PDB file of C-alpha atoms in Angstrom:
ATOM      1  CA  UNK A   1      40.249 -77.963 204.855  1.00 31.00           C
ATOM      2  CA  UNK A   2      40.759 -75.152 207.657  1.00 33.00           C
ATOM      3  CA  UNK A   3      39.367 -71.831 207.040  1.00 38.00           C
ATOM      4  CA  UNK A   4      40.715 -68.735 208.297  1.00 44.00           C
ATOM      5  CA  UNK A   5      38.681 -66.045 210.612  1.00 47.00           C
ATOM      6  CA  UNK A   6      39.655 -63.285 212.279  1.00 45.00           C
ATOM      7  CA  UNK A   7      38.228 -61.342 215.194  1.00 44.00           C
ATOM      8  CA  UNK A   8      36.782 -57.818 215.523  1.00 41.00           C
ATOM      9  CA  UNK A   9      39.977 -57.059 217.250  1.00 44.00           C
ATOM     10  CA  UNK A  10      42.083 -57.593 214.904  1.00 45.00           C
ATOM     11  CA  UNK A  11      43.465 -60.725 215.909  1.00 45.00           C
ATOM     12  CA  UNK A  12      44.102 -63.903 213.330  1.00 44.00           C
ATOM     13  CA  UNK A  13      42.440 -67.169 214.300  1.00 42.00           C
ATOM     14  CA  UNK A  14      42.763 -70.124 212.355  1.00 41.00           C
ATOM     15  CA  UNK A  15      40.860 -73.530 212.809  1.00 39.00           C
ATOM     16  CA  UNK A  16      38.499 -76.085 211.832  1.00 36.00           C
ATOM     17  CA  UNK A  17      34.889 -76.578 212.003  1.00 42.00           C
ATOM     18  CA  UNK A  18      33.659 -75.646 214.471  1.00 41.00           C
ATOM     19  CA  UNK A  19      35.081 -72.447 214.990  1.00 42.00           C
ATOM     20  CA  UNK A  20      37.877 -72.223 217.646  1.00 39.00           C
ATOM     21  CA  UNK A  21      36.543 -70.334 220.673  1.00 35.00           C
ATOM     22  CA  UNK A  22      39.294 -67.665 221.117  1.00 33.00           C
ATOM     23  CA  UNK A  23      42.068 -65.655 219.035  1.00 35.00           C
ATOM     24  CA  UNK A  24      45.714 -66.556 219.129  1.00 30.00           C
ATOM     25  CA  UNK A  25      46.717 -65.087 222.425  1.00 27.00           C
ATOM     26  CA  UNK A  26      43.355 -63.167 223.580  1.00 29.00           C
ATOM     27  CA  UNK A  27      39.789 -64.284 223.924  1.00 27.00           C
ATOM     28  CA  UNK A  28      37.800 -62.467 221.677  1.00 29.00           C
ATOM     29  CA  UNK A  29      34.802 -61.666 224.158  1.00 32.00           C
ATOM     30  CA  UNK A  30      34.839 -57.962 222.526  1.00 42.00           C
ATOM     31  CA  UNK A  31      33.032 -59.718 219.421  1.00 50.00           C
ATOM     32  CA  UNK A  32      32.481 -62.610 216.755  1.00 57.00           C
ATOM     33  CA  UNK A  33      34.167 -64.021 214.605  1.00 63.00           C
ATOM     34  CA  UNK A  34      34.442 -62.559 211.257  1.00 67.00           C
ATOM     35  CA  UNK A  35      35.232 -64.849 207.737  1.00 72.00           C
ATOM     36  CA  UNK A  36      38.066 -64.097 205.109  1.00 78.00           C
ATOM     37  CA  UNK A  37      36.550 -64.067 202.058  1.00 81.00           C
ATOM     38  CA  UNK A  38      39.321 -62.669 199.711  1.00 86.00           C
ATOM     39  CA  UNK A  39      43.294 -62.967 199.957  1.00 88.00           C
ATOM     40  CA  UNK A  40      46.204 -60.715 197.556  1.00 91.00           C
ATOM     41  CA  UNK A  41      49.541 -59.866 198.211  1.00 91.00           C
ATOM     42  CA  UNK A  42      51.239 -56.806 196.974  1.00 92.00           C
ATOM     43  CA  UNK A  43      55.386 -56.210 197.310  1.00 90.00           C
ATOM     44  CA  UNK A  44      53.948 -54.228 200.524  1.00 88.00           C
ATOM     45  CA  UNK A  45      51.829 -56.489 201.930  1.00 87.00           C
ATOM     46  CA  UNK A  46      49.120 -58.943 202.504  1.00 90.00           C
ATOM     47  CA  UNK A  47      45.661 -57.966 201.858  1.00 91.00           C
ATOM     48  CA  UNK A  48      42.686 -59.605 203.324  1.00 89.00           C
ATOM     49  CA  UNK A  49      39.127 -59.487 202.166  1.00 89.00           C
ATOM     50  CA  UNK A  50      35.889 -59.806 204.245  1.00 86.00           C
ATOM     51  CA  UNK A  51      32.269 -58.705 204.716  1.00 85.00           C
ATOM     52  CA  UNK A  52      33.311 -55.608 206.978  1.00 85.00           C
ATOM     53  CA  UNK A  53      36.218 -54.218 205.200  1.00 89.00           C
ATOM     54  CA  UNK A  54      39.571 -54.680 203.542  1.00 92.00           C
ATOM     55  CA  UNK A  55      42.330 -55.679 205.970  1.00 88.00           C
ATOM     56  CA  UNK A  56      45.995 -56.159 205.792  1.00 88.00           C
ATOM     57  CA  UNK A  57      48.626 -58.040 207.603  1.00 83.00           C
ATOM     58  CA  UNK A  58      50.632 -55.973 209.692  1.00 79.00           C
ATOM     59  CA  UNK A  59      53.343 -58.556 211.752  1.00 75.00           C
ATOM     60  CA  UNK A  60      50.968 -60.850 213.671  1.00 71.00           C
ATOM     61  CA  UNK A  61      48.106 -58.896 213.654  1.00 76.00           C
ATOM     62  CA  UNK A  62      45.605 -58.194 211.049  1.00 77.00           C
ATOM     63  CA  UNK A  63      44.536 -54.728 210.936  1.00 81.00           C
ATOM     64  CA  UNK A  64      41.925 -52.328 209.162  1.00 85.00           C
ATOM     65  CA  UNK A  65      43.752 -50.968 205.675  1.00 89.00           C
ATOM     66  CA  UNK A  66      43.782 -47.402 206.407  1.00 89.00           C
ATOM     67  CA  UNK A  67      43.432 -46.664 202.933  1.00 92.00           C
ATOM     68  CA  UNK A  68      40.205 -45.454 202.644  1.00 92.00           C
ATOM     69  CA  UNK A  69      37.350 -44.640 205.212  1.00 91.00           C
ATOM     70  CA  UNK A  70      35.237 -46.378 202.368  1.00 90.00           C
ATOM     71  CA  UNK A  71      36.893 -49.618 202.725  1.00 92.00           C
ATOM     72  CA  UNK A  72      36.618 -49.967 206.253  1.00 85.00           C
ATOM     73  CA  UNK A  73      33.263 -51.026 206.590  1.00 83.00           C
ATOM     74  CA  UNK A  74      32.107 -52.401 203.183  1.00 89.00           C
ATOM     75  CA  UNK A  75      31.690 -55.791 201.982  1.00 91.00           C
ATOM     76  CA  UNK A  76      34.941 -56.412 199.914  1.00 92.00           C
ATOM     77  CA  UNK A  77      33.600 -58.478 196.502  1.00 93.00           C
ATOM     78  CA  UNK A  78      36.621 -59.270 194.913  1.00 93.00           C
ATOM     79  CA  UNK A  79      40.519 -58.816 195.142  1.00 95.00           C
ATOM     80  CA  UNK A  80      43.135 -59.104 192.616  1.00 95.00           C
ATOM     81  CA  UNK A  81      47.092 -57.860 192.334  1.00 96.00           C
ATOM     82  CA  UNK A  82      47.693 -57.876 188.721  1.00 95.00           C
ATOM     83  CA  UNK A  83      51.515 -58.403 187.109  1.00 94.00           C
ATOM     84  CA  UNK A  84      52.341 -54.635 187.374  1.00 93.00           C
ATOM     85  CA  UNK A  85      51.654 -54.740 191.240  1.00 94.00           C
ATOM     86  CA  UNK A  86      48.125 -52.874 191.147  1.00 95.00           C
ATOM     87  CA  UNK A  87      45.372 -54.350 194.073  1.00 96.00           C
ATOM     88  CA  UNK A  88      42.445 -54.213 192.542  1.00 95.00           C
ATOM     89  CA  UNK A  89      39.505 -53.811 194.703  1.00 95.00           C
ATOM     90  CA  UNK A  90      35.553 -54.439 194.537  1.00 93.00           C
ATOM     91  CA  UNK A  91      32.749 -53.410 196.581  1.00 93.00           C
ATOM     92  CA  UNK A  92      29.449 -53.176 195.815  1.00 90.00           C
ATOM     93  CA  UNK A  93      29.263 -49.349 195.285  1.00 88.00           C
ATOM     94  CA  UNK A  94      32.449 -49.151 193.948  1.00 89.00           C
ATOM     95  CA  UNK A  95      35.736 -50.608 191.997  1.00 92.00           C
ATOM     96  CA  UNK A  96      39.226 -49.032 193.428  1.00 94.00           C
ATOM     97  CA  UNK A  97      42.347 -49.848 192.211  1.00 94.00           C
ATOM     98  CA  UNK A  98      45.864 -49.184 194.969  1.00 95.00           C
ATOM     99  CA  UNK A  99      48.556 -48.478 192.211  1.00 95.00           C
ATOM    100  CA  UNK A 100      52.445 -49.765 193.197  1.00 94.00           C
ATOM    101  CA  UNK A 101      53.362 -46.288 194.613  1.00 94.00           C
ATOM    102  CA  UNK A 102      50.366 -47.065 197.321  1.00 93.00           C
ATOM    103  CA  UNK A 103      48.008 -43.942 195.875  1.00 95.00           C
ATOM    104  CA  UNK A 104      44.503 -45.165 195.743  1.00 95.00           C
ATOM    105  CA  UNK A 105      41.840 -44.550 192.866  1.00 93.00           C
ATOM    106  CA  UNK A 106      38.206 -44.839 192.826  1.00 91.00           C
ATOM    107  CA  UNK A 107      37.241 -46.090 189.300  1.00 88.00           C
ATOM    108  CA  UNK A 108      34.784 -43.524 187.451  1.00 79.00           C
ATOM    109  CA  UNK A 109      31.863 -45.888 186.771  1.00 70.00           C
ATOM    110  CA  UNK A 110      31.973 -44.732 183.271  1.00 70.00           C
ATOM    111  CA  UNK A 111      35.951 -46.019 182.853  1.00 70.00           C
ATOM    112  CA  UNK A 112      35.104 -49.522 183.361  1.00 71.00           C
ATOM    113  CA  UNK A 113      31.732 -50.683 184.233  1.00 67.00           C
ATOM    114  CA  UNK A 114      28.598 -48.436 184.406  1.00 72.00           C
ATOM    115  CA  UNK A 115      27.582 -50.404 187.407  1.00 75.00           C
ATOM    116  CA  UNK A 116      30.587 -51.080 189.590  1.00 74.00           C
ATOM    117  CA  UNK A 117      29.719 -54.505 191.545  1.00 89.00           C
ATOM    118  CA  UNK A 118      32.759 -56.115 190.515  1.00 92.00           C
ATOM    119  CA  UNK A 119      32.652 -60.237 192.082  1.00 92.00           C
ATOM    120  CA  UNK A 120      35.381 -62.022 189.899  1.00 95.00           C
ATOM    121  CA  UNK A 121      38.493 -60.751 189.073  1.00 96.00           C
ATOM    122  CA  UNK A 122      41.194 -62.745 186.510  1.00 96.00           C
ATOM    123  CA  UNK A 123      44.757 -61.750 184.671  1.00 95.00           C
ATOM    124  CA  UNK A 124      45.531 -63.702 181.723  1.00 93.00           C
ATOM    125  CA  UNK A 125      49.044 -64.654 180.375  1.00 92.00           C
ATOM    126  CA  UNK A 126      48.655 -61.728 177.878  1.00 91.00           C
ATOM    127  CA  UNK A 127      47.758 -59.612 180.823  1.00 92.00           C
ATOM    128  CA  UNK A 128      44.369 -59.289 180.091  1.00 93.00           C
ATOM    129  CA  UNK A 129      42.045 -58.271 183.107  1.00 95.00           C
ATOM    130  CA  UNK A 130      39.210 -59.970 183.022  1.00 96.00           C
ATOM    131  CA  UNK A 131      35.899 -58.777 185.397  1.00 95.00           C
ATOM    132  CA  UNK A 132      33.034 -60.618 186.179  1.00 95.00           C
ATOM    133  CA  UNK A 133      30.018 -58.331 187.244  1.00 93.00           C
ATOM    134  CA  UNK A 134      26.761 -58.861 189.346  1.00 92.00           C
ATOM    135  CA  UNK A 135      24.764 -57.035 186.405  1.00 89.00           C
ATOM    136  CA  UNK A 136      26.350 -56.669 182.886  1.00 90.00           C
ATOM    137  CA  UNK A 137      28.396 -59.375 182.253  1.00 91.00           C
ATOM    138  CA  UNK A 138      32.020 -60.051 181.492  1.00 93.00           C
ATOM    139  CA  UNK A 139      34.458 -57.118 180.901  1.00 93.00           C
ATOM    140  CA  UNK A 140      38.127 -57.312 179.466  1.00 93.00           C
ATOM    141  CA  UNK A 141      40.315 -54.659 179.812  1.00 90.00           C
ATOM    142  CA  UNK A 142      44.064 -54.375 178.311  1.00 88.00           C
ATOM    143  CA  UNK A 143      46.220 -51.621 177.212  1.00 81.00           C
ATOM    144  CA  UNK A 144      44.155 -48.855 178.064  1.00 78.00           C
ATOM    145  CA  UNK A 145      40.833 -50.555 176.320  1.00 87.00           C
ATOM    146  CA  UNK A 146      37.818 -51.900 177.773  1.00 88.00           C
ATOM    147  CA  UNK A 147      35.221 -54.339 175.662  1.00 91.00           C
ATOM    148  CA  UNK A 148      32.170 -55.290 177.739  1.00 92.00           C
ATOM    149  CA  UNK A 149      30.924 -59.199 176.676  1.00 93.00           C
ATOM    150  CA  UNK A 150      27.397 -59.097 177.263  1.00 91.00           C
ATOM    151  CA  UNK A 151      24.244 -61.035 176.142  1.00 93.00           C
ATOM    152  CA  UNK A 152      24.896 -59.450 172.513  1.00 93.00           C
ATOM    153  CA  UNK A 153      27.419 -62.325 172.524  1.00 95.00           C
ATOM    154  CA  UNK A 154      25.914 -64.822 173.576  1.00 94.00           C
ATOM    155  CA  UNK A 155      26.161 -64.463 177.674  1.00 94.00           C
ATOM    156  CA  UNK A 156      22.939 -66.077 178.581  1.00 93.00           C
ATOM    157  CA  UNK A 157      23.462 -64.749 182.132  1.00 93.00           C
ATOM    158  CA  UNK A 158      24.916 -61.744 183.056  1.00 93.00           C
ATOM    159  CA  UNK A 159      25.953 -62.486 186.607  1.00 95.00           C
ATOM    160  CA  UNK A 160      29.380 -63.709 186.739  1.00 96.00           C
ATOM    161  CA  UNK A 161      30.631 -65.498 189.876  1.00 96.00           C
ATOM    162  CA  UNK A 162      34.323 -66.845 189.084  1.00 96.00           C
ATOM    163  CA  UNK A 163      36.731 -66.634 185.469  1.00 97.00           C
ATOM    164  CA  UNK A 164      39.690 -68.851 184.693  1.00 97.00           C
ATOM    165  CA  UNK A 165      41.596 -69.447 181.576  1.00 96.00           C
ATOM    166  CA  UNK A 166      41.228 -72.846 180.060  1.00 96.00           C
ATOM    167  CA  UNK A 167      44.115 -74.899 178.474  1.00 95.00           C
ATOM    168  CA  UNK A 168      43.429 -74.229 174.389  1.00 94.00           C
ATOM    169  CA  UNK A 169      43.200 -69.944 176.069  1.00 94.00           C
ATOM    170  CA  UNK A 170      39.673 -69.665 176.081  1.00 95.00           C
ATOM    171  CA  UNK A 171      38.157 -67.985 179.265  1.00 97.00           C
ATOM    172  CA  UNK A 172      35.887 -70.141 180.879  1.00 97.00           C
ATOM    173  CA  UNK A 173      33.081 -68.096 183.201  1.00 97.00           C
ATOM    174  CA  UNK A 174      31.013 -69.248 185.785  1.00 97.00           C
ATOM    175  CA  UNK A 175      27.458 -67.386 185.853  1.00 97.00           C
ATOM    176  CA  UNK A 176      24.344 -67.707 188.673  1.00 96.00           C
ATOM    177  CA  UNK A 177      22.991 -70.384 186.305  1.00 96.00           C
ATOM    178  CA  UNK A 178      25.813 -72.410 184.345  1.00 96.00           C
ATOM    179  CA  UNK A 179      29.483 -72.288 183.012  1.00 97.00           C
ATOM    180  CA  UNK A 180      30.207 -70.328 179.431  1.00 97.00           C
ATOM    181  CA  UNK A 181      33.185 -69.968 178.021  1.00 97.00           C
ATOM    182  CA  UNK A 182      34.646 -67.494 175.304  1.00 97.00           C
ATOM    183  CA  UNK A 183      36.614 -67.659 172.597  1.00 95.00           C
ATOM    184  CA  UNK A 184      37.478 -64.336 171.865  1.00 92.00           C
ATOM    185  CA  UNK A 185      34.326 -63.611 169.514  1.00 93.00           C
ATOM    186  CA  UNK A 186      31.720 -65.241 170.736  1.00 96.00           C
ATOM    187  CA  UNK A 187      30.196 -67.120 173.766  1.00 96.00           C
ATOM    188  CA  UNK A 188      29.098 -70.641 173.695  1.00 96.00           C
ATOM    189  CA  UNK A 189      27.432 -72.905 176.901  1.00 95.00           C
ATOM    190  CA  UNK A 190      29.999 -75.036 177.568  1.00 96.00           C
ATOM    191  CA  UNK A 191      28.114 -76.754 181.295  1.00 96.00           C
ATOM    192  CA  UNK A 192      24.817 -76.318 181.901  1.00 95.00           C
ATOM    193  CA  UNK A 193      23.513 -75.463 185.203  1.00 95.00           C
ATOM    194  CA  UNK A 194      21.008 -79.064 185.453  1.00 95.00           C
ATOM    195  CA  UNK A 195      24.620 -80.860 185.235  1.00 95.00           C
ATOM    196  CA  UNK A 196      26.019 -78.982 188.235  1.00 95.00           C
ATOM    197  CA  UNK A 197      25.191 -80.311 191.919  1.00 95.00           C
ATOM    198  CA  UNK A 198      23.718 -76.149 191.917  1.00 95.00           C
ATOM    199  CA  UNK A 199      23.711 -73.974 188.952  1.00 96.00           C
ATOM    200  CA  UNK A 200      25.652 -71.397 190.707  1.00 96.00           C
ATOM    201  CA  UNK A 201      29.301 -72.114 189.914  1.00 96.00           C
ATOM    202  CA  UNK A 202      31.579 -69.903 192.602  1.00 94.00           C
ATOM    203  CA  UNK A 203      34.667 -70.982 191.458  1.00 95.00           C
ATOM    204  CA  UNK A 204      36.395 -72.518 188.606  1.00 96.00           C
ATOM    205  CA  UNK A 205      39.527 -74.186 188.675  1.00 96.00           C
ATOM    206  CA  UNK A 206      41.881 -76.143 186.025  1.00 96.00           C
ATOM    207  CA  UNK A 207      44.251 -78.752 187.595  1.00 94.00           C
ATOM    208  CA  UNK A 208      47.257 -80.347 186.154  1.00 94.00           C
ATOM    209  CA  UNK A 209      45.361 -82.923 183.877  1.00 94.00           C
ATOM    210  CA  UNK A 210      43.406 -80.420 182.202  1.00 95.00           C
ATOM    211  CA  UNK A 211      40.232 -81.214 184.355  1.00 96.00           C
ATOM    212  CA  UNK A 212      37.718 -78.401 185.434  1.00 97.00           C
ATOM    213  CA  UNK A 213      36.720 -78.065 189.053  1.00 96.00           C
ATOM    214  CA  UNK A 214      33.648 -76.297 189.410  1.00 96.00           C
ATOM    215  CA  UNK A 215      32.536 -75.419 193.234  1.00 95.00           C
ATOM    216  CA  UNK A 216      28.913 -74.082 193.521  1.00 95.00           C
ATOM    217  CA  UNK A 217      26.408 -73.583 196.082  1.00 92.00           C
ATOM    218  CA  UNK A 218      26.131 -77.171 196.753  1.00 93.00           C
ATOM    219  CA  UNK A 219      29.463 -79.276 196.567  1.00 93.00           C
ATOM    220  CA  UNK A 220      32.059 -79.676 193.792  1.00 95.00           C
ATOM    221  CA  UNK A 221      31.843 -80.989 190.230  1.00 96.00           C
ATOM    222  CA  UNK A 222      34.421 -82.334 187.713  1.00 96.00           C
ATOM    223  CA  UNK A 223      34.409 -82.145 184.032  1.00 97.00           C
ATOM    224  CA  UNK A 224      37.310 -83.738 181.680  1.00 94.00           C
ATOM    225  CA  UNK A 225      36.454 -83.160 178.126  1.00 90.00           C
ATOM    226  CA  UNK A 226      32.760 -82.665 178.634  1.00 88.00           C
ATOM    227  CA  UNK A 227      32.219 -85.417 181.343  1.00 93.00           C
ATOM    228  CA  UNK A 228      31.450 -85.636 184.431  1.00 93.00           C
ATOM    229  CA  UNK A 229      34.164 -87.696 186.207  1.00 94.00           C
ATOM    230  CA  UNK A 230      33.279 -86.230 189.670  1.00 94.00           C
ATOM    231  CA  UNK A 231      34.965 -88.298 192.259  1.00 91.00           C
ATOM    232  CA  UNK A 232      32.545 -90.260 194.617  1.00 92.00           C
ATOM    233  CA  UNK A 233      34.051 -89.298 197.416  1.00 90.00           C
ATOM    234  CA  UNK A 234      33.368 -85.602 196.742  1.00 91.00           C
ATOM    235  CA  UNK A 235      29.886 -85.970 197.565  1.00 91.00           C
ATOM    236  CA  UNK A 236      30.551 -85.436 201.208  1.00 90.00           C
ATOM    237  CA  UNK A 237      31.020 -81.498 200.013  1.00 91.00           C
ATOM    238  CA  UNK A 238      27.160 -81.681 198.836  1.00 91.00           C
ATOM    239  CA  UNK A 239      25.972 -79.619 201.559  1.00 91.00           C
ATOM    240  CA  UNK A 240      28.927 -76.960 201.799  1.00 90.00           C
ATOM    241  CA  UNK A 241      29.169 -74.011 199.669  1.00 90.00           C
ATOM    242  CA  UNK A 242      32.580 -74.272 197.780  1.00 90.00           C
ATOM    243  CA  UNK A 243      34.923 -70.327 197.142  1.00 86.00           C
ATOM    244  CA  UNK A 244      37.846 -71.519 196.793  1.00 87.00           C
ATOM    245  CA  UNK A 245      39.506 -74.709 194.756  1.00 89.00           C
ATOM    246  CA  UNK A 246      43.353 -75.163 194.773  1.00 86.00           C
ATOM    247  CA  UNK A 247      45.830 -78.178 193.787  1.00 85.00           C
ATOM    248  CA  UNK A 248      49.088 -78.760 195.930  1.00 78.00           C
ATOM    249  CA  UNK A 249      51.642 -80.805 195.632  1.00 66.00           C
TER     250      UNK A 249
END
């Protein structure tokens, strides 16, 4: 699929592999190229994650935020506009939140997570917000309340990579080590990490016939009602790591 970069100057280039050797318009001998890592779009705007700082879209250029000096030159973790048009953003020292009349907030550690290294973000139909943490878990937050799901019930591993909601409504996590899924009370293993083509499931994804798509580390898996049914084809992925899994039509 092609991947999206952009420049230290601000410019957009898009591409295949290998990486195209200038921007659109300008070569970019000022610097190297620089990956997207995160993408959310507000009424405002399009917002653009990466490993030096949250960007935005501003006509055909792609410029720094300008909403904080802290944002500028931090890895961004995770990104997520929820229903009321909040962008919710992590960083490793920090979780902010840009509300819809464009104020930003730095999250108290103590409001949400004590240790703020927020890397999956999710919004349920109920308009739950689910976060996935690098220390402590799974957090869900709704109406003003905040219950942590931690190894008290039953997370065996506490570092949470990607969260989607499966088709019967239980969230289904994916963790450094397998995929767990929660129904509300309690968690239960649902794919171990020896099934996966890498333990470390990145991103989680159910498509139109109810099958999960698990990226990790090393290629893509497929699971329909506890089976593997991985294509054969998909085995050319084996030695990329997969972020990002989406069905089109």
């Amino acid at each position: 699929f092609p991947y999206t970069t952009l420049c230290r100057s601000g410019r957009l280039v898009d591409g295949v592999d290998p990486p195209p050797a200038t921007c659109i318009g300008q070569d970019p001998a000022d610097g190297q190229p620089v990956a997207i890592t995160h993408l959310a779009s507000t009424p405002d705007g399009l917002w653009l994650g990466t490993h030096v700082g949250l960007m935005r879209l501003q006509r055909d250029r792609i410029v720094a935020s300008g909403l904080s000096p802290e944002l500028d030159d931090t890895s961004i973790e995770s990104l997520l506009t929820d229903r009321s048009g909040t962008l919710w953003i992590g960083t490793v020292p920090a979780l902010f939140r840009r509300l819809p009349d464009a104020s930003l907030e730095r999250v108290n550690d103590t409001d949400i997570v004590h240790h703020p290294w927020v890397q999956a973000m999710f919004e349920d139909r109920a308009g739950n917000l689910w976060m996935g943490t690098h220390i402590e878990g799974l957090y869900r937050v709704w109406n003003g309340w905040i219950r942590r799901v931690s190894s008290r019930d039953g997370v065996a591993d506490s570092l949470v990579w990607s969260i989607v909601r499966a088709p019967d409504g239980t969230i289904v996590f994916g963790t450094n080590s397998d995929v767990e899924s929660f129904d509300g009370k309690r968690v239960h293993p649902l794919i171990s990490g020896e099934a996966l083509p890498n333990p470390s499931a990145y991103e989680l994804y159910y498509d139109h016939r109810n099958r999960l798509w698990i990226g990790t580390r090393a290629g893509i898996a497929v699971y329909e009602h506890g089976r593997n049914v991985t294509p054969a084809a998909l085995s050319a992925l084996g030695r990329w790591q997969i972020n990002d899994i989406r069905e089109v039509a």
